[in-house]
mmCIF file with all atom_site columns, C-alpha atoms and ligand atoms in Angstrom:
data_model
loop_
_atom_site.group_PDB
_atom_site.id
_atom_site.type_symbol
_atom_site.label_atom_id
_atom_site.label_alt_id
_atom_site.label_comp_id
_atom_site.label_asym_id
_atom_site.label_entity_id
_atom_site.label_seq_id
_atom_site.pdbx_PDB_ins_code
_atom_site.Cartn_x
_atom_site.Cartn_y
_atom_site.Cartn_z
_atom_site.occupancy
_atom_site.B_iso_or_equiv
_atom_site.pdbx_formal_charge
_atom_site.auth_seq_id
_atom_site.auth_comp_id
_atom_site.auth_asym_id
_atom_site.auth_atom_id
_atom_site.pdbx_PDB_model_num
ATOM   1   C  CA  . UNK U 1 1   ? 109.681 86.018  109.342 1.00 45.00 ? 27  UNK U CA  1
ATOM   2   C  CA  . UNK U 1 2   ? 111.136 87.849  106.695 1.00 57.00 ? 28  UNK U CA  1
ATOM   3   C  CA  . UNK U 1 3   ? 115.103 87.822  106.161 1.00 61.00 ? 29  UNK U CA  1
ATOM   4   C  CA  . UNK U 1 4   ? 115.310 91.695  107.343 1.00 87.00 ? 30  UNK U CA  1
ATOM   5   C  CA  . UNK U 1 5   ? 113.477 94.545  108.634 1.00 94.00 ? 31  UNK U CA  1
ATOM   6   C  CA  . UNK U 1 6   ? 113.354 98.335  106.612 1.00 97.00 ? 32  UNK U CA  1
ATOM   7   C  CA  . UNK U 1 7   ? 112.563 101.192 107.368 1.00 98.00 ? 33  UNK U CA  1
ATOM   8   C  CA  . UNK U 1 8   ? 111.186 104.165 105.096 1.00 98.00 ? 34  UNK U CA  1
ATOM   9   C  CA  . UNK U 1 9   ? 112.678 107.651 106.139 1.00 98.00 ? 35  UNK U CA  1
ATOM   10  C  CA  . UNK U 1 10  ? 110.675 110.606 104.487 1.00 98.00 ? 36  UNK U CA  1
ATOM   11  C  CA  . UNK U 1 11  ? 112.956 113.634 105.432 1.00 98.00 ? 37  UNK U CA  1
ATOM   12  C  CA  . UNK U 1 12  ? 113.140 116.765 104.016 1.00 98.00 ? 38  UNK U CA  1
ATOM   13  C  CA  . UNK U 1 13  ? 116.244 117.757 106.904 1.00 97.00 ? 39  UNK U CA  1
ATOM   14  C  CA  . UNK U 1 14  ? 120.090 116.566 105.671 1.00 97.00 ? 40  UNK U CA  1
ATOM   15  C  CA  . UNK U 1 15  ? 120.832 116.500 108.956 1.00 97.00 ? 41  UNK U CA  1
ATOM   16  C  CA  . UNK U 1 16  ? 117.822 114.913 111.077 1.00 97.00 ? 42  UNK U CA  1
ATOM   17  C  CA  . UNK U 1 17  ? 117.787 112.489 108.085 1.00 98.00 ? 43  UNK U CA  1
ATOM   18  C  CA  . UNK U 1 18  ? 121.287 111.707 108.880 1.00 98.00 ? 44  UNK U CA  1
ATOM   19  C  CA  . UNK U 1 19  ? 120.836 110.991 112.524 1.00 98.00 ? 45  UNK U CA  1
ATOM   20  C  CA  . UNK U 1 20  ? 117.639 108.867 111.900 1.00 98.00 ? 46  UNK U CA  1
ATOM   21  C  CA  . UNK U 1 21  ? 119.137 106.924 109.541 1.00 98.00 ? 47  UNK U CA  1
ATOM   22  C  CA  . UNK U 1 22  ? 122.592 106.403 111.466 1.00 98.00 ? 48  UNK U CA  1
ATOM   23  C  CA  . UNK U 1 23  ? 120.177 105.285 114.478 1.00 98.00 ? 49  UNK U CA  1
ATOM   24  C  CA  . UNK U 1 24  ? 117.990 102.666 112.537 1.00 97.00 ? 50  UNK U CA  1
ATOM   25  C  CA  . UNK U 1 25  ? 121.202 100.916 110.879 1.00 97.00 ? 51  UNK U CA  1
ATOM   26  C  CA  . UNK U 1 26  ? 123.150 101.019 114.217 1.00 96.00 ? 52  UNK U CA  1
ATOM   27  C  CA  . UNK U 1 27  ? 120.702 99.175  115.399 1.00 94.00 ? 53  UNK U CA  1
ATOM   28  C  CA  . UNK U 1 28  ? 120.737 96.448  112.390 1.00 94.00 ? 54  UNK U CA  1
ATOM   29  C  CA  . UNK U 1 29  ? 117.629 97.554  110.677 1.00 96.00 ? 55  UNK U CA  1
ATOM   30  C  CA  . UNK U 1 30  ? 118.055 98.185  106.540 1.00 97.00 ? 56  UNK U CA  1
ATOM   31  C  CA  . UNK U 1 31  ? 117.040 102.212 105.933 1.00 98.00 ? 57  UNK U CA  1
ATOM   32  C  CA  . UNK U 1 32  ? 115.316 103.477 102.576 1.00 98.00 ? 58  UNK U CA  1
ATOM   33  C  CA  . UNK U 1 33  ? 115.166 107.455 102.156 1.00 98.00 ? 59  UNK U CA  1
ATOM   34  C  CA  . UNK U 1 34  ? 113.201 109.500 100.751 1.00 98.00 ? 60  UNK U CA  1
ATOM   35  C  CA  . UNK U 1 35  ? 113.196 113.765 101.110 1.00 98.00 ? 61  UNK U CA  1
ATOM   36  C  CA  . UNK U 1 36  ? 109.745 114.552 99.998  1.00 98.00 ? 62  UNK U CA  1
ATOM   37  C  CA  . UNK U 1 37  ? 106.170 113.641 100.263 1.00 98.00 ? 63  UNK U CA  1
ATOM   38  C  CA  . UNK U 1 38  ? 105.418 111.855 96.514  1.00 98.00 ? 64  UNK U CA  1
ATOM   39  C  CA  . UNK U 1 39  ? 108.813 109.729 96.477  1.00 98.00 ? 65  UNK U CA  1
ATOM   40  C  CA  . UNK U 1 40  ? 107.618 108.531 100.074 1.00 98.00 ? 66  UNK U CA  1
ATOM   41  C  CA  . UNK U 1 41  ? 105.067 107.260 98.637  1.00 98.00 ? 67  UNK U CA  1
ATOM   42  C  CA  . UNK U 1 42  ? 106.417 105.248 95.721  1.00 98.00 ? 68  UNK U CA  1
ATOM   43  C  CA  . UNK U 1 43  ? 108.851 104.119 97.854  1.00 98.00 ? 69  UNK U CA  1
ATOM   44  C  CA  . UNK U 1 44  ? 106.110 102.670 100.553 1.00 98.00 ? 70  UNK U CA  1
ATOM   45  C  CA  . UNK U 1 45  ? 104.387 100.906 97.202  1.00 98.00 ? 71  UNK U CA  1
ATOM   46  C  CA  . UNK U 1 46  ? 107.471 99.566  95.628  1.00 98.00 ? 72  UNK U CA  1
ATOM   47  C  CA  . UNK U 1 47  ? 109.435 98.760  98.914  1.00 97.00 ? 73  UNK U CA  1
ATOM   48  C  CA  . UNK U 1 48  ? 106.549 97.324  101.449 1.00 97.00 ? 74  UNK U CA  1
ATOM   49  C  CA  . UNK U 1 49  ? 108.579 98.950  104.803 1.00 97.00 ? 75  UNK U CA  1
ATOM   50  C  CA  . UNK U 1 50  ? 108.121 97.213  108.041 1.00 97.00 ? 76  UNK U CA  1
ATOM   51  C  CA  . UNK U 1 51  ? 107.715 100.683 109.462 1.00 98.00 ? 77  UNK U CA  1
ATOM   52  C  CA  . UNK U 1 52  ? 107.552 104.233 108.375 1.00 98.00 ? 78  UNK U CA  1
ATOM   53  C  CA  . UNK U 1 53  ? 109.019 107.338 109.514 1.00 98.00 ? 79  UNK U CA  1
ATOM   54  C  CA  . UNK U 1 54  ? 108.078 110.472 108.365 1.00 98.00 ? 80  UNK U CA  1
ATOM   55  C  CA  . UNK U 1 55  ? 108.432 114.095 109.058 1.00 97.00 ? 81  UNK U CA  1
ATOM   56  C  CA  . UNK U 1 56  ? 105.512 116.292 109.015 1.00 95.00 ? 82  UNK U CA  1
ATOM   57  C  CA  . UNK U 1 57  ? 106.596 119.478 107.584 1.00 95.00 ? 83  UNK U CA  1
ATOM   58  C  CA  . UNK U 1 58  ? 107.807 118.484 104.084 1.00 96.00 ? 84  UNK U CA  1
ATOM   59  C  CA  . UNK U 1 59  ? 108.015 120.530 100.596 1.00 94.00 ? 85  UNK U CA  1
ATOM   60  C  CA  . UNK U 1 60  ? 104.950 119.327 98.388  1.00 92.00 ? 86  UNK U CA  1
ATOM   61  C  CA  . UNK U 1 61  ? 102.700 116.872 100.474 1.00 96.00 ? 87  UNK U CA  1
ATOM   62  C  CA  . UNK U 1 62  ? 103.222 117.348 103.928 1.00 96.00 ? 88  UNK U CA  1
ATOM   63  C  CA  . UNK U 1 63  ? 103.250 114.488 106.673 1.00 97.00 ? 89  UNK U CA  1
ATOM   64  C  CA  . UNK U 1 64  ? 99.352  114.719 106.648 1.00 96.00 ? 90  UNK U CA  1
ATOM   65  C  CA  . UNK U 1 65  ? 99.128  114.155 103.085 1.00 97.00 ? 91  UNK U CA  1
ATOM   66  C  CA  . UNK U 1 66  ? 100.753 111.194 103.757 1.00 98.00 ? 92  UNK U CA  1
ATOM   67  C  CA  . UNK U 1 67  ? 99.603  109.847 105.952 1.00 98.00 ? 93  UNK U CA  1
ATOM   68  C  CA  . UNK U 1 68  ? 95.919  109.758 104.780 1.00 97.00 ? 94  UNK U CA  1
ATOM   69  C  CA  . UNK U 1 69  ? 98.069  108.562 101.375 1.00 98.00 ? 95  UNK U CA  1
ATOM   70  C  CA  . UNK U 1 70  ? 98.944  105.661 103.237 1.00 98.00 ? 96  UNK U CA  1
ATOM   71  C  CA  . UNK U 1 71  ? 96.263  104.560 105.400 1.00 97.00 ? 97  UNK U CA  1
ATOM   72  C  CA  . UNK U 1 72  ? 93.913  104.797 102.108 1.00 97.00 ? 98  UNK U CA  1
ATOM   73  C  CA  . UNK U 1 73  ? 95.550  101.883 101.008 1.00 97.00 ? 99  UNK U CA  1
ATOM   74  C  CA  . UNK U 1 74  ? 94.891  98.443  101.804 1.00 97.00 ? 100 UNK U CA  1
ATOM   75  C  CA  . UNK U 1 75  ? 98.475  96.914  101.311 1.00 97.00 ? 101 UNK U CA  1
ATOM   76  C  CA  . UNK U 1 76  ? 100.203 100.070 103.215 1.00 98.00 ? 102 UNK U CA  1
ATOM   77  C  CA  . UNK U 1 77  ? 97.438  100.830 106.147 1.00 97.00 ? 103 UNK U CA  1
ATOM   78  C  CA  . UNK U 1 78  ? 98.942  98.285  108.412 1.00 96.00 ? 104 UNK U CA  1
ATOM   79  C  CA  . UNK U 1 79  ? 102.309 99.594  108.347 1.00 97.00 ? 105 UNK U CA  1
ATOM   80  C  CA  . UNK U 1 80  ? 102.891 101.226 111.512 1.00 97.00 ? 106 UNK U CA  1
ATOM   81  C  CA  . UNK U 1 81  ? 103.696 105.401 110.882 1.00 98.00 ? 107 UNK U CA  1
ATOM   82  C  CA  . UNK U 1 82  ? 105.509 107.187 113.300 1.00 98.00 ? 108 UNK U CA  1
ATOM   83  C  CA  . UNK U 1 83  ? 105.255 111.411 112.875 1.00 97.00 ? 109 UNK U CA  1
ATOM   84  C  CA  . UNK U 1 84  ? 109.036 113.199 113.565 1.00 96.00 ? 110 UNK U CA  1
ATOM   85  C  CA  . UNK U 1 85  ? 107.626 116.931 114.400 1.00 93.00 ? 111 UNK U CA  1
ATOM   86  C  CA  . UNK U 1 86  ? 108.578 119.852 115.510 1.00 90.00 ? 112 UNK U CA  1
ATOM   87  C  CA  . UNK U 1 87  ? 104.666 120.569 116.043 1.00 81.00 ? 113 UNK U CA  1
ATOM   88  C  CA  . UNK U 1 88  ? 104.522 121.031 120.161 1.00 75.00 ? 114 UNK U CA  1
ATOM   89  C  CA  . UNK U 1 89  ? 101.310 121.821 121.188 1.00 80.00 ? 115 UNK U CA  1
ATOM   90  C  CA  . UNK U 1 90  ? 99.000  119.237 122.884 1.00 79.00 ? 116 UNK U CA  1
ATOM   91  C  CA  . UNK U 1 91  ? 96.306  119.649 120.294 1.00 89.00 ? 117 UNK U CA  1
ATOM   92  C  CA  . UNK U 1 92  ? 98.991  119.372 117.601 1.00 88.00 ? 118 UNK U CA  1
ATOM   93  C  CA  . UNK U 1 93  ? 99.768  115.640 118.986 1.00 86.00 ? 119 UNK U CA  1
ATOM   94  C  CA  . UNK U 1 94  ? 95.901  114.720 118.961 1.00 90.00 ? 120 UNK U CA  1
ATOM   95  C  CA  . UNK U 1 95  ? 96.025  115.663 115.460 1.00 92.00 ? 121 UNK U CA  1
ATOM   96  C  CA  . UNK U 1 96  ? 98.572  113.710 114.598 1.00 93.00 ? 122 UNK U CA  1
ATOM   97  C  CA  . UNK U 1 97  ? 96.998  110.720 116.041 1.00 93.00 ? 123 UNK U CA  1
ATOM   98  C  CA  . UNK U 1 98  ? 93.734  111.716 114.551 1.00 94.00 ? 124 UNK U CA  1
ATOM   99  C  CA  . UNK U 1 99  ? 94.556  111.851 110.924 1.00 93.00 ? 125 UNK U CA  1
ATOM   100 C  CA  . UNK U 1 100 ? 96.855  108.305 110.711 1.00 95.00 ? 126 UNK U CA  1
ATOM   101 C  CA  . UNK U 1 101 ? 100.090 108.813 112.433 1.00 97.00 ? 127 UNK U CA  1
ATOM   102 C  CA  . UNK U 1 102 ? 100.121 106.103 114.844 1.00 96.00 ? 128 UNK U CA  1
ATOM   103 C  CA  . UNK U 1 103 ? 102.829 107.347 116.881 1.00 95.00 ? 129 UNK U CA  1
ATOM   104 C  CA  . UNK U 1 104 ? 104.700 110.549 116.805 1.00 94.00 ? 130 UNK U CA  1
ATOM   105 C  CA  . UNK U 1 105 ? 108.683 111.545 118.124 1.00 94.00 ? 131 UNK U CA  1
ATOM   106 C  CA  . UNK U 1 106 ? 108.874 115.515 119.024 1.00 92.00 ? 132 UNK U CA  1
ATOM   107 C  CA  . UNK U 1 107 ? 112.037 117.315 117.370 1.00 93.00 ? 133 UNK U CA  1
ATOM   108 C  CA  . UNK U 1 108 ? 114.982 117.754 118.350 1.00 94.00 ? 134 UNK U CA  1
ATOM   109 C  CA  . UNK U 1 109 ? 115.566 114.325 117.965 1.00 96.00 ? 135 UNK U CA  1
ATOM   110 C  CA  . UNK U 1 110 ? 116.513 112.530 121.377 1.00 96.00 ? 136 UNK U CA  1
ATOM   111 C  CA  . UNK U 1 111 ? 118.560 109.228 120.315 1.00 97.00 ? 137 UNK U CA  1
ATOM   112 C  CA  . UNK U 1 112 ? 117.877 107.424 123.407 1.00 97.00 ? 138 UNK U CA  1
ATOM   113 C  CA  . UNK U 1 113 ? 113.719 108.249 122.875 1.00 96.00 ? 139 UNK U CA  1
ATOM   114 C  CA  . UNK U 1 114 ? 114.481 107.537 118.999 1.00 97.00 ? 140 UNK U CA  1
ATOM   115 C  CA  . UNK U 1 115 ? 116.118 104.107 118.977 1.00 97.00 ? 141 UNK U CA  1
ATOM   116 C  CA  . UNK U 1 116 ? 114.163 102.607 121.866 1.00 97.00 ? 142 UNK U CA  1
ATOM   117 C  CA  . UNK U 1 117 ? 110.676 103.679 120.063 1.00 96.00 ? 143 UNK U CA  1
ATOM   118 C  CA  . UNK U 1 118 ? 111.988 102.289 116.947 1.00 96.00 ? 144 UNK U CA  1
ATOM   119 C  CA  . UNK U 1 119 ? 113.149 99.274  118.607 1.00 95.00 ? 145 UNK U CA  1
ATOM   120 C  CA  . UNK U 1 120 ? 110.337 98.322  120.419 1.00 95.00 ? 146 UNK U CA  1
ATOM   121 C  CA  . UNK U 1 121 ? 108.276 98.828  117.282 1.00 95.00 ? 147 UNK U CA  1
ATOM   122 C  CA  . UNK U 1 122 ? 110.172 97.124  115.429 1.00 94.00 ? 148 UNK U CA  1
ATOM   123 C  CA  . UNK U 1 123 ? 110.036 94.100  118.109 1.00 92.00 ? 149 UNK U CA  1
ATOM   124 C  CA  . UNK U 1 124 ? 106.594 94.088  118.138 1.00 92.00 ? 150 UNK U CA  1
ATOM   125 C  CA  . UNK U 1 125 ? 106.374 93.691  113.925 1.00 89.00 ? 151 UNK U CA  1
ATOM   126 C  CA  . UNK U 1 126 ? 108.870 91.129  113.795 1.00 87.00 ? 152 UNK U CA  1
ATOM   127 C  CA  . UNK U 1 127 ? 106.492 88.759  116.255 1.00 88.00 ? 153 UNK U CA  1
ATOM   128 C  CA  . UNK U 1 128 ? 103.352 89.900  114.412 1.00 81.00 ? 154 UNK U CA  1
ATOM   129 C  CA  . UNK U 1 129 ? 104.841 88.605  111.188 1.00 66.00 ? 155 UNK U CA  1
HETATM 130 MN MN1 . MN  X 2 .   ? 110.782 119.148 107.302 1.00 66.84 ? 21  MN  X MN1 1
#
């Protein structure tokens, strides 16, 4: 097992940024953020995140962009991606899921809903190795 869990935060919000990150280190996990599509991505390369959470609506790439960015590559496919959106409509959710999220939180940002999602997935990487 490694030494620590992290978490990648793409964000382009101050404030649901803020929250997210206060939630993920409350609950002992080490946060890396990043407030636009491309450094997302470097950051995934360079940093190798246990999990990723990203928003979909962001300046340059947006969360799609992304995500197909991510699951194109081998060493960053398996990392499990988890859409924060604002995006409300059923078929907006299937979409999600369709092109690589593999889970998605609705905005506004519910802390209970938040932590426990990130917690269990969290759980679930630490026992998959
Ligand atoms: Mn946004």
């Amino acid at each position: 097992m490694k030494p620590h869990m992290e978490v990648l935060i793409i964000e382009d919000n101050r404030i649901n940024l803020k929250l997210m990150t206060y939630l993920v280190q409350a609950a002992g996990i080490a946060v890396t953020t990043a407030a636009d599509g491309e450094r997302g991505l470097e950051l995934a390369a360079l940093r190798r995140p246990d999990l990723i959470i990203c928003d979909v609506c962001l300046p340059g790439l947006d969360g799609f962009q992304v995500a197909s960015a991510l699951k194109a590559q081998p060493e960053l496919k398996d990392i499990p991606l988890v859409a924060v959106t604002a995006l409300a409509m059923p078929g907006d959710r299937e979409r999600l899921l369709q092109e690589g999220f593999d889970y998605y939180i609705c905005k506004p940002i519910e802390p209970e809903h938040f932590s426990a999602l990130i917690s269990a997935l969290i759980v679930r990487r630490k026992r998959n190795g």
